[in-house]
Amino acid sequence: MKRIFGIVAVAATLLLVSSKPIGKDQESVASDYLIQAVLWYQSSPEMQALYLQGFNMAKTNLVSFVKDQTDKPKVVVVDIDETMLDNSPFEGRLIHTGKSFKPEIWKEWSDKAKAKALPGAVDFTRFAKSLGVRVIYISNRDTSEIAGTLKNLNDEGFEFAVKENVFFKTNESSKDARRKQVSEKYEIVMLIGDNLSDFSTVFDKRDGSSEYARLNELKSQFGYRYIILPNPTYGDWEKPITKGCKSELEKYNARKGKVVGF
Ligand SMILES: [Mg+2]
């Protein structure tokens, strides 16, 4: 029995250290690329410290922004997933089942309404409330998920988690139209998210290079009006890397091929 374990261990090690693309017979490991990112997200105090750092910075900035004269009431716009709520158990399910993102698996997770609040997130909404600043949630969750998400947010203790403060995806992923809609009534003084598209429409389209130039143009906003939080598990940053891939296997190999070594 020991010997079988030994052979399995060696085979697994060879699979992991191989620099060659993986083939169809190894397709079950196509979601293994998520292991380290999800582990970091779930098991490192550094991840928690980064969230706390982001929300502490947001609080400090908000104290100064409330002093600004504005015609409209001030609001902070926040994203939900991997900004206020931790969906890493969903990613964990993908790892343990060897599956890729599927809307039905997401719905199964989302319907539970059991995502935990991220460090500092609830406290930030309470702090904003204490300053008289509303928090608006702009998320690319589907509008069919509003009721469950509001339950989840309220169960976790978030302020402002009522229907009038949530703007979910209807027909487009870009959040620009929803930000403009919010701006008709409110002055957006700060935005918080884990994806650059949570801040500005200039990041909606990516090709793997021009977004860096746009980022540079907006660099003074980060840590100021824009508070970005860490999410190594997924995001629009992946799109240029896996563009054109037709299967999870192709994506796995494209990711591996993109890694720079020496
Ligand atoms: Mg997000």
XYZ file of C-alpha atoms and ligand atoms in Angstrom:
263
model
C 0.000 0.000 0.000
C 2.859 2.327 0.957
C 4.396 1.733 -2.452
C 1.188 2.716 -4.236
C 1.097 5.951 -2.270
C 4.733 6.522 -3.221
C 4.012 6.046 -6.921
C 0.977 8.309 -6.728
C 2.991 10.978 -4.900
C 5.788 10.849 -7.495
C 3.288 11.002 -10.365
C 1.512 13.970 -8.749
C 4.831 15.759 -8.209
C 5.882 15.158 -11.820
C 2.550 16.539 -12.979
C 2.954 19.665 -10.884
C 6.549 20.399 -11.818
C 6.162 19.608 -15.516
C 6.698 22.636 -17.699
C 4.886 20.999 -20.600
C 1.276 21.879 -21.375
C -1.147 19.457 -19.802
C -3.155 17.139 -22.040
C -6.726 15.834 -22.110
C -5.864 12.958 -19.772
C -4.912 15.506 -17.071
C -7.949 17.762 -17.535
C -9.104 17.170 -13.942
C -6.242 19.376 -12.707
C -7.358 22.340 -14.858
C -8.832 24.110 -11.802
C -5.748 23.387 -9.652
C -4.241 26.712 -10.720
C -6.608 28.260 -8.168
C -5.218 26.382 -5.166
C -2.464 28.794 -4.136
C -4.558 31.925 -4.756
C -7.528 30.596 -2.771
C -5.265 29.340 0.017
C -3.685 32.776 0.277
C -7.111 34.375 0.330
C -8.472 32.020 2.986
C -5.415 31.290 5.096
C -3.071 34.271 5.176
C -3.240 37.027 7.783
C -1.583 39.184 5.109
C -4.799 39.047 3.090
C -6.766 40.191 6.135
C -4.252 42.963 6.804
C -4.608 44.248 3.230
C -8.397 44.496 3.571
C -8.014 46.285 6.894
C -5.444 48.598 5.372
C -7.772 49.421 2.460
C -10.764 50.150 4.672
C -8.687 52.123 7.183
C -7.440 54.275 4.327
C -11.009 54.673 3.081
C -12.131 55.854 6.521
C -9.332 58.407 6.812
C -10.062 59.771 3.331
C -13.787 59.907 3.967
C -13.257 62.121 7.006
C -11.623 64.642 4.695
C -14.090 64.219 1.790
C -17.133 64.972 3.978
C -15.758 68.485 4.475
C -15.962 69.216 0.722
C -18.829 71.372 -0.440
C -21.033 69.422 -2.845
C -24.436 70.179 -4.308
C -25.645 66.607 -4.006
C -25.497 64.228 -1.020
C -22.214 62.326 -0.844
C -21.996 58.565 -1.367
C -19.329 55.904 -1.470
C -19.781 53.298 -4.218
C -18.642 49.792 -3.336
C -18.492 46.552 -5.268
C -19.750 43.440 -3.427
C -17.877 40.278 -4.430
C -14.353 40.099 -3.010
C -14.853 43.691 -1.838
C -17.486 43.360 0.901
C -18.257 39.607 0.749
C -15.888 36.647 0.608
C -16.899 34.080 -2.004
C -13.749 32.019 -1.769
C -15.709 28.893 -0.689
C -17.226 28.981 -4.172
C -13.722 28.918 -5.675
C -12.927 26.125 -3.210
C -15.798 24.092 -4.611
C -14.349 24.455 -8.118
C -10.972 23.200 -6.886
C -12.408 20.197 -5.056
C -14.664 19.166 -7.942
C -12.202 19.942 -10.760
C -14.824 22.149 -12.375
C -14.658 25.566 -14.004
C -17.022 28.480 -13.319
C -20.594 27.445 -14.028
C -23.603 29.714 -13.463
C -25.531 26.888 -11.742
C -22.734 26.281 -9.207
C -22.537 30.046 -8.562
C -26.306 30.166 -8.061
C -26.127 27.268 -5.601
C -23.538 29.252 -3.600
C -25.253 32.623 -3.933
C -28.667 31.191 -2.916
C -27.191 30.090 0.404
C -26.586 33.782 1.264
C -23.792 32.629 3.549
C -20.789 34.590 2.274
C -18.774 36.090 5.115
C -17.986 39.784 5.378
C -14.421 40.715 4.482
C -12.196 42.260 7.184
C -13.070 45.895 7.843
C -15.979 45.982 5.375
C -18.919 46.051 7.818
C -17.157 48.535 10.055
C -16.566 50.827 7.069
C -20.297 50.967 6.250
C -21.048 51.814 9.892
C -18.374 54.496 9.869
C -19.771 56.019 6.648
C -23.218 56.052 8.229
C -21.859 57.830 11.292
C -20.557 60.564 8.970
C -23.889 60.795 7.142
C -22.483 59.263 3.945
C -24.562 56.645 2.153
C -22.986 53.464 0.755
C -24.213 52.343 -2.677
C -23.563 48.778 -3.828
C -22.844 48.397 -7.560
C -22.342 44.720 -8.364
C -22.310 42.475 -11.399
C -24.424 39.944 -9.603
C -27.621 39.251 -11.533
C -30.772 41.161 -10.579
C -32.362 37.803 -9.682
C -29.857 37.628 -6.809
C -30.890 40.903 -5.155
C -33.111 39.410 -2.430
C -30.566 36.745 -1.412
C -27.687 39.221 -1.486
C -29.543 41.742 0.669
C -30.270 38.970 3.172
C -26.600 37.987 3.151
C -25.431 41.592 3.621
C -27.930 42.250 6.419
C -27.134 38.981 8.183
C -23.471 40.047 8.171
C -24.343 43.449 9.639
C -23.777 45.767 6.658
C -25.442 49.175 6.678
C -27.456 50.547 3.726
C -28.272 47.026 2.469
C -31.708 47.851 1.090
C -33.045 47.646 -2.449
C -32.714 51.339 -3.294
C -28.971 51.204 -2.617
C -28.123 48.237 -4.852
C -27.474 48.347 -8.592
C -26.994 44.892 -10.064
C -26.204 43.846 -13.621
C -29.047 44.077 -16.096
C -27.746 43.969 -19.656
C -24.082 44.950 -19.505
C -21.066 44.168 -17.356
C -19.727 47.719 -17.551
C -20.648 49.607 -14.408
C -20.371 52.986 -16.117
C -24.098 53.476 -16.807
C -24.931 52.530 -13.231
C -22.327 54.945 -11.848
C -23.827 57.686 -14.048
C -27.297 56.810 -12.763
C -26.055 57.127 -9.177
C -24.322 60.426 -10.039
C -27.617 61.987 -11.141
C -28.714 62.012 -7.526
C -25.494 61.757 -5.535
C -21.888 62.930 -5.472
C -19.653 59.844 -5.591
C -16.715 60.772 -3.360
C -14.969 57.404 -3.317
C -15.123 53.968 -4.943
C -14.018 50.656 -3.421
C -13.479 47.451 -5.401
C -11.225 44.538 -6.322
C -11.355 45.031 -10.089
C -10.238 48.136 -11.988
C -13.585 48.275 -13.769
C -15.126 49.032 -10.366
C -13.541 52.496 -10.648
C -13.620 53.744 -14.209
C -14.921 52.745 -17.610
C -11.444 53.268 -19.059
C -10.590 49.839 -17.645
C -13.560 48.045 -19.202
C -11.611 46.914 -22.253
C -8.247 45.259 -21.808
C -5.658 43.972 -24.230
C -2.894 43.135 -21.787
C -0.934 46.328 -22.389
C -2.916 49.590 -22.912
C -4.596 49.237 -19.506
C -1.214 49.866 -17.893
C -1.008 53.274 -19.608
C -4.525 54.144 -18.408
C -3.599 52.971 -14.920
C -0.589 55.267 -14.969
C -2.791 58.237 -15.924
C -4.983 57.557 -12.886
C -2.227 56.565 -10.485
C -2.826 59.439 -8.064
C -6.382 58.190 -7.439
C -5.362 54.890 -5.853
C -5.412 55.077 -2.083
C -7.320 58.339 -2.506
C -10.676 58.312 -4.362
C -10.117 54.717 -5.468
C -9.500 52.024 -2.846
C -8.475 48.729 -4.434
C -8.558 45.453 -2.535
C -6.677 42.227 -3.318
C -8.208 39.404 -5.319
C -5.746 36.924 -6.826
C -8.427 34.329 -7.592
C -10.199 35.823 -10.637
C -10.887 39.114 -12.378
C -10.804 41.000 -15.651
C -7.003 40.868 -15.488
C -7.283 37.264 -16.681
C -9.146 38.098 -19.877
C -6.202 39.067 -22.117
C -4.338 35.967 -20.910
C -7.047 33.444 -21.711
C -8.576 35.250 -24.701
C -9.473 32.847 -27.515
C -9.177 29.747 -25.334
C -12.012 27.323 -25.943
C -11.618 24.988 -22.980
C -10.389 25.019 -19.405
C -7.488 22.918 -20.600
C -6.479 25.597 -23.105
C -6.848 28.266 -20.428
C -4.682 26.305 -18.015
C -1.949 26.024 -20.618
C -2.287 29.689 -21.654
C -1.843 30.769 -18.021
C 1.181 28.573 -17.585
C 2.647 29.810 -20.864
C 2.258 33.430 -19.736
C 4.333 33.027 -16.582
C 7.748 34.679 -16.949
C 10.710 32.698 -15.752
C 14.438 33.066 -16.279
Mg -15.613 42.191 -7.107
